[in-house]
């Protein structure tokens, strides 16, 4: 048994079976043994790879979107360029290379990184340092400067803990994690009925699971609140669905393979699919006038992925051109990340949502 498994066992022994979100939070963010706290999980040697780690084209197009949004918002200055969960700092480095092409933007901008992992903070400082870019780290959104903000969150929301509820007969009950006689963590169902923290849409079959993340709700509420107060725009990119729905999407990934969620606590990445319709409804309720959504593939293609890939590949040897085409296929192809990943854009003022469809979630 690992030290973290022992800690979780003690929590269960003293409190009884724990909500799924409590288990996930301990696994990912325990201050000493948490998955993200103890390592750099990215890349081929790690557990998973993200779009910015596959190709610079991803960050360049995100950077172009943010720069265009800044211009459409009337060049607010000063402005914070904020990334939530920046991993190795690769995405922000690619964004910054685009930002620097507009002197007024670069001069108005300060980089702020919301990151809890000491290992990854170091990595981010190193990556951005190579470009001569300075950044300030934050544990959460509350310490960001009270300025206009442009933000991006790629594969960040999926790492925020969710709770699960299951329908049996007419009753919804919360799924909890306990500890059985054989010394293993197990899923169980609370006997008591639970009030659902978000609406269920349409007919739901018996046994269906509904996921809800209080941490994601607070995050999007705080983002919308800060945009409304100080102005700005941003993008949330992640795997998930544009339509509301049910299903158990909690998964563990280790060394690029699926693993058991309840085994090896703290040694595997735990994620869930993001419910973009729910995030959009919160942003809408918070009064965001511009909201748009799309699949990652459509978004990148509409922003000119193929043209930019062509420019990047021009005058390069054929093996490099082939590598660029393969990267394009991975980040935008239907069979790879293009369909599975979705993009949600929002802004504090009515500006064009380039590459995104508006009206998707209008009631
Ligand atoms: N955006 C990066 C990395 C995604 S991995 C990329 O696309 O490559 C998830 C990132 O979110 C990591 O940097 C992790 O340390 C960070 N993270 C996870 N939970 C967090 C939390 N609650 N607060 C701040 N950062 C968090």
PDB file of N, CA and C in Angstrom, residues 155-204:
ATOM      1  N   UNK A 155      -7.062  21.209 -21.235  1.00  0.00           N
ATOM      2  CA  UNK A 155      -6.972  19.998 -20.401  1.00  0.00           C
ATOM      3  C   UNK A 155      -6.770  20.357 -18.929  1.00  0.00           C
ATOM      4  N   UNK A 156      -7.505  21.337 -18.474  1.00  0.00           N
ATOM      5  CA  UNK A 156      -7.472  21.757 -17.069  1.00  0.00           C
ATOM      6  C   UNK A 156      -8.775  21.363 -16.370  1.00  0.00           C
ATOM      7  N   UNK A 157      -9.916  21.674 -16.992  1.00  0.00           N
ATOM      8  CA  UNK A 157     -11.201  21.378 -16.345  1.00  0.00           C
ATOM      9  C   UNK A 157     -11.385  19.880 -16.103  1.00  0.00           C
ATOM     10  N   UNK A 158     -10.830  19.036 -17.008  1.00  0.00           N
ATOM     11  CA  UNK A 158     -11.014  17.585 -16.849  1.00  0.00           C
ATOM     12  C   UNK A 158     -10.301  17.053 -15.616  1.00  0.00           C
ATOM     13  N   UNK A 159      -9.367  17.845 -15.085  1.00  0.00           N
ATOM     14  CA  UNK A 159      -8.614  17.410 -13.901  1.00  0.00           C
ATOM     15  C   UNK A 159      -9.279  17.874 -12.604  1.00  0.00           C
ATOM     16  N   UNK A 160     -10.362  18.646 -12.704  1.00  0.00           N
ATOM     17  CA  UNK A 160     -11.040  19.112 -11.484  1.00  0.00           C
ATOM     18  C   UNK A 160     -12.034  18.032 -11.038  1.00  0.00           C
ATOM     19  N   UNK A 161     -12.036  17.716  -9.738  1.00  0.00           N
ATOM     20  CA  UNK A 161     -12.803  16.570  -9.241  1.00  0.00           C
ATOM     21  C   UNK A 161     -14.313  16.662  -9.482  1.00  0.00           C
ATOM     22  N   UNK A 162     -14.918  15.522  -9.807  1.00  0.00           N
ATOM     23  CA  UNK A 162     -16.382  15.452  -9.967  1.00  0.00           C
ATOM     24  C   UNK A 162     -16.999  14.542  -8.917  1.00  0.00           C
ATOM     25  N   UNK A 163     -18.277  14.774  -8.649  1.00  0.00           N
ATOM     26  CA  UNK A 163     -19.086  13.826  -7.887  1.00  0.00           C
ATOM     27  C   UNK A 163     -19.949  13.037  -8.854  1.00  0.00           C
ATOM     28  N   UNK A 164     -20.380  11.854  -8.417  1.00  0.00           N
ATOM     29  CA  UNK A 164     -21.244  11.025  -9.261  1.00  0.00           C
ATOM     30  C   UNK A 164     -22.524  10.664  -8.518  1.00  0.00           C
ATOM     31  N   UNK A 165     -23.614  10.629  -9.281  1.00  0.00           N
ATOM     32  CA  UNK A 165     -24.921  10.253  -8.739  1.00  0.00           C
ATOM     33  C   UNK A 165     -25.498   9.176  -9.643  1.00  0.00           C
ATOM     34  N   UNK A 166     -26.179   8.200  -9.030  1.00  0.00           N
ATOM     35  CA  UNK A 166     -26.731   7.122  -9.845  1.00  0.00           C
ATOM     36  C   UNK A 166     -28.239   7.012  -9.632  1.00  0.00           C
ATOM     37  N   UNK A 167     -28.942   6.724 -10.746  1.00  0.00           N
ATOM     38  CA  UNK A 167     -30.402   6.589 -10.671  1.00  0.00           C
ATOM     39  C   UNK A 167     -30.783   5.123 -10.501  1.00  0.00           C
ATOM     40  N   UNK A 168     -31.506   4.840  -9.432  1.00  0.00           N
ATOM     41  CA  UNK A 168     -32.046   3.490  -9.233  1.00  0.00           C
ATOM     42  C   UNK A 168     -33.529   3.640  -8.965  1.00  0.00           C
ATOM     43  N   UNK A 169     -34.342   3.117  -9.867  1.00  0.00           N
ATOM     44  CA  UNK A 169     -35.788   3.329  -9.749  1.00  0.00           C
ATOM     45  C   UNK A 169     -36.082   4.809  -9.900  1.00  0.00           C
ATOM     46  N   UNK A 170     -36.834   5.347  -8.941  1.00  0.00           N
ATOM     47  CA  UNK A 170     -37.184   6.776  -9.010  1.00  0.00           C
ATOM     48  C   UNK A 170     -36.180   7.640  -8.260  1.00  0.00           C
ATOM     49  N   UNK A 171     -35.172   7.000  -7.689  1.00  0.00           N
ATOM     50  CA  UNK A 171     -34.299   7.744  -6.778  1.00  0.00           C
ATOM     51  C   UNK A 171     -32.895   7.945  -7.328  1.00  0.00           C
ATOM     52  N   UNK A 172     -32.362   9.129  -7.111  1.00  0.00           N
ATOM     53  CA  UNK A 172     -30.945   9.391  -7.392  1.00  0.00           C
ATOM     54  C   UNK A 172     -30.190   9.354  -6.071  1.00  0.00           C
ATOM     55  N   UNK A 173     -29.058   8.628  -6.034  1.00  0.00           N
ATOM     56  CA  UNK A 173     -28.241   8.597  -4.818  1.00  0.00           C
ATOM     57  C   UNK A 173     -26.793   8.865  -5.185  1.00  0.00           C
ATOM     58  N   UNK A 174     -26.028   9.327  -4.203  1.00  0.00           N
ATOM     59  CA  UNK A 174     -24.630   9.655  -4.502  1.00  0.00           C
ATOM     60  C   UNK A 174     -23.754   8.403  -4.462  1.00  0.00           C
ATOM     61  N   UNK A 175     -22.861   8.305  -5.437  1.00  0.00           N
ATOM     62  CA  UNK A 175     -21.873   7.228  -5.457  1.00  0.00           C
ATOM     63  C   UNK A 175     -20.725   7.615  -4.533  1.00  0.00           C
ATOM     64  N   UNK A 176     -20.316   6.684  -3.679  1.00  0.00           N
ATOM     65  CA  UNK A 176     -19.231   6.989  -2.737  1.00  0.00           C
ATOM     66  C   UNK A 176     -18.138   5.934  -2.846  1.00  0.00           C
ATOM     67  N   UNK A 177     -16.986   6.255  -2.298  1.00  0.00           N
ATOM     68  CA  UNK A 177     -15.879   5.298  -2.328  1.00  0.00           C
ATOM     69  C   UNK A 177     -15.572   4.847  -0.899  1.00  0.00           C
ATOM     70  N   UNK A 178     -15.611   3.533  -0.698  1.00  0.00           N
ATOM     71  CA  UNK A 178     -15.339   2.956   0.620  1.00  0.00           C
ATOM     72  C   UNK A 178     -14.148   2.002   0.540  1.00  0.00           C
ATOM     73  N   UNK A 179     -13.982   1.241   1.612  1.00  0.00           N
ATOM     74  CA  UNK A 179     -12.831   0.365   1.739  1.00  0.00           C
ATOM     75  C   UNK A 179     -13.365  -0.998   2.159  1.00  0.00           C
ATOM     76  N   UNK A 180     -13.079  -2.062   1.392  1.00  0.00           N
ATOM     77  CA  UNK A 180     -13.700  -3.351   1.729  1.00  0.00           C
ATOM     78  C   UNK A 180     -12.785  -4.232   2.585  1.00  0.00           C
ATOM     79  N   UNK A 181     -13.323  -5.379   2.982  1.00  0.00           N
ATOM     80  CA  UNK A 181     -12.601  -6.282   3.870  1.00  0.00           C
ATOM     81  C   UNK A 181     -11.302  -6.813   3.278  1.00  0.00           C
ATOM     82  N   UNK A 182     -11.216  -6.815   1.943  1.00  0.00           N
ATOM     83  CA  UNK A 182      -9.987  -7.333   1.315  1.00  0.00           C
ATOM     84  C   UNK A 182      -8.923  -6.246   1.134  1.00  0.00           C
ATOM     85  N   UNK A 183      -9.148  -5.111   1.749  1.00  0.00           N
ATOM     86  CA  UNK A 183      -8.132  -4.063   1.691  1.00  0.00           C
ATOM     87  C   UNK A 183      -8.117  -3.298   0.380  1.00  0.00           C
ATOM     88  N   UNK A 184      -9.275  -3.229  -0.285  1.00  0.00           N
ATOM     89  CA  UNK A 184      -9.335  -2.473  -1.553  1.00  0.00           C
ATOM     90  C   UNK A 184     -10.409  -1.400  -1.491  1.00  0.00           C
ATOM     91  N   UNK A 185     -10.177  -0.327  -2.275  1.00  0.00           N
ATOM     92  CA  UNK A 185     -11.213   0.699  -2.398  1.00  0.00           C
ATOM     93  C   UNK A 185     -12.319   0.162  -3.306  1.00  0.00           C
ATOM     94  N   UNK A 186     -13.566   0.501  -2.965  1.00  0.00           N
ATOM     95  CA  UNK A 186     -14.692   0.053  -3.804  1.00  0.00           C
ATOM     96  C   UNK A 186     -15.724   1.168  -3.931  1.00  0.00           C
ATOM     97  N   UNK A 187     -16.459   1.129  -5.042  1.00  0.00           N
ATOM     98  CA  UNK A 187     -17.582   2.052  -5.215  1.00  0.00           C
ATOM     99  C   UNK A 187     -18.807   1.508  -4.495  1.00  0.00           C
ATOM    100  N   UNK A 188     -19.587   2.396  -3.916  1.00  0.00           N
ATOM    101  CA  UNK A 188     -20.865   2.012  -3.312  1.00  0.00           C
ATOM    102  C   UNK A 188     -21.852   3.134  -3.540  1.00  0.00           C
ATOM    103  N   UNK A 189     -23.094   2.879  -3.130  1.00  0.00           N
ATOM    104  CA  UNK A 189     -24.133   3.889  -3.341  1.00  0.00           C
ATOM    105  C   UNK A 189     -24.732   4.265  -1.991  1.00  0.00           C
ATOM    106  N   UNK A 190     -24.839   5.554  -1.745  1.00  0.00           N
ATOM    107  CA  UNK A 190     -25.494   6.036  -0.529  1.00  0.00           C
ATOM    108  C   UNK A 190     -26.916   5.512  -0.491  1.00  0.00           C
ATOM    109  N   UNK A 191     -27.402   5.153   0.714  1.00  0.00           N
ATOM    110  CA  UNK A 191     -28.800   4.701   0.766  1.00  0.00           C
ATOM    111  C   UNK A 191     -29.748   5.868   0.576  1.00  0.00           C
ATOM    112  N   UNK A 192     -29.372   7.001   1.153  1.00  0.00           N
ATOM    113  CA  UNK A 192     -30.268   8.160   1.120  1.00  0.00           C
ATOM    114  C   UNK A 192     -30.382   8.723  -0.291  1.00  0.00           C
ATOM    115  N   UNK A 193     -31.525   9.339  -0.554  1.00  0.00           N
ATOM    116  CA  UNK A 193     -31.709  10.011  -1.839  1.00  0.00           C
ATOM    117  C   UNK A 193     -30.908  11.311  -1.843  1.00  0.00           C
ATOM    118  N   UNK A 194     -30.407  11.693  -3.018  1.00  0.00           N
ATOM    119  CA  UNK A 194     -29.679  12.958  -3.139  1.00  0.00           C
ATOM    120  C   UNK A 194     -30.477  13.923  -3.994  1.00  0.00           C
ATOM    121  N   UNK A 195     -30.374  15.178  -3.637  1.00  0.00           N
ATOM    122  CA  UNK A 195     -30.919  16.201  -4.548  1.00  0.00           C
ATOM    123  C   UNK A 195     -29.858  16.455  -5.598  1.00  0.00           C
ATOM    124  N   UNK A 196     -30.245  16.433  -6.863  1.00  0.00           N
ATOM    125  CA  UNK A 196     -29.236  16.601  -7.923  1.00  0.00           C
ATOM    126  C   UNK A 196     -28.801  18.054  -8.023  1.00  0.00           C
ATOM    127  N   UNK A 197     -27.477  18.278  -8.118  1.00  0.00           N
ATOM    128  CA  UNK A 197     -26.978  19.649  -8.184  1.00  0.00           C
ATOM    129  C   UNK A 197     -27.055  20.262  -9.582  1.00  0.00           C
ATOM    130  N   UNK A 198     -27.474  19.481 -10.572  1.00  0.00           N
ATOM    131  CA  UNK A 198     -27.673  20.071 -11.898  1.00  0.00           C
ATOM    132  C   UNK A 198     -28.796  19.327 -12.604  1.00  0.00           C
ATOM    133  N   UNK A 199     -29.429  19.968 -13.579  1.00  0.00           N
ATOM    134  CA  UNK A 199     -30.596  19.331 -14.192  1.00  0.00           C
ATOM    135  C   UNK A 199     -30.225  18.126 -15.057  1.00  0.00           C
ATOM    136  N   UNK A 200     -31.099  17.140 -15.123  1.00  0.00           N
ATOM    137  CA  UNK A 200     -30.933  16.036 -16.083  1.00  0.00           C
ATOM    138  C   UNK A 200     -31.854  16.334 -17.255  1.00  0.00           C
ATOM    139  N   UNK A 201     -31.338  16.074 -18.448  1.00  0.00           N
ATOM    140  CA  UNK A 201     -32.106  16.425 -19.640  1.00  0.00           C
ATOM    141  C   UNK A 201     -32.613  15.146 -20.300  1.00  0.00           C
ATOM    142  N   UNK A 202     -33.897  15.116 -20.628  1.00  0.00           N
ATOM    143  CA  UNK A 202     -34.479  13.992 -21.370  1.00  0.00           C
ATOM    144  C   UNK A 202     -34.705  12.766 -20.503  1.00  0.00           C
ATOM    145  N   UNK A 203     -35.039  11.662 -21.160  1.00  0.00           N
ATOM    146  CA  UNK A 203     -35.284  10.374 -20.483  1.00  0.00           C
ATOM    147  C   UNK A 203     -33.963   9.786 -20.015  1.00  0.00           C
ATOM    148  N   UNK A 204     -33.911   9.339 -18.776  1.00  0.00           N
ATOM    149  CA  UNK A 204     -32.675   8.757 -18.260  1.00  0.00           C
ATOM    150  C   UNK A 204     -32.921   7.305 -17.856  1.00  0.00           C
TER     151      UNK A 204
END
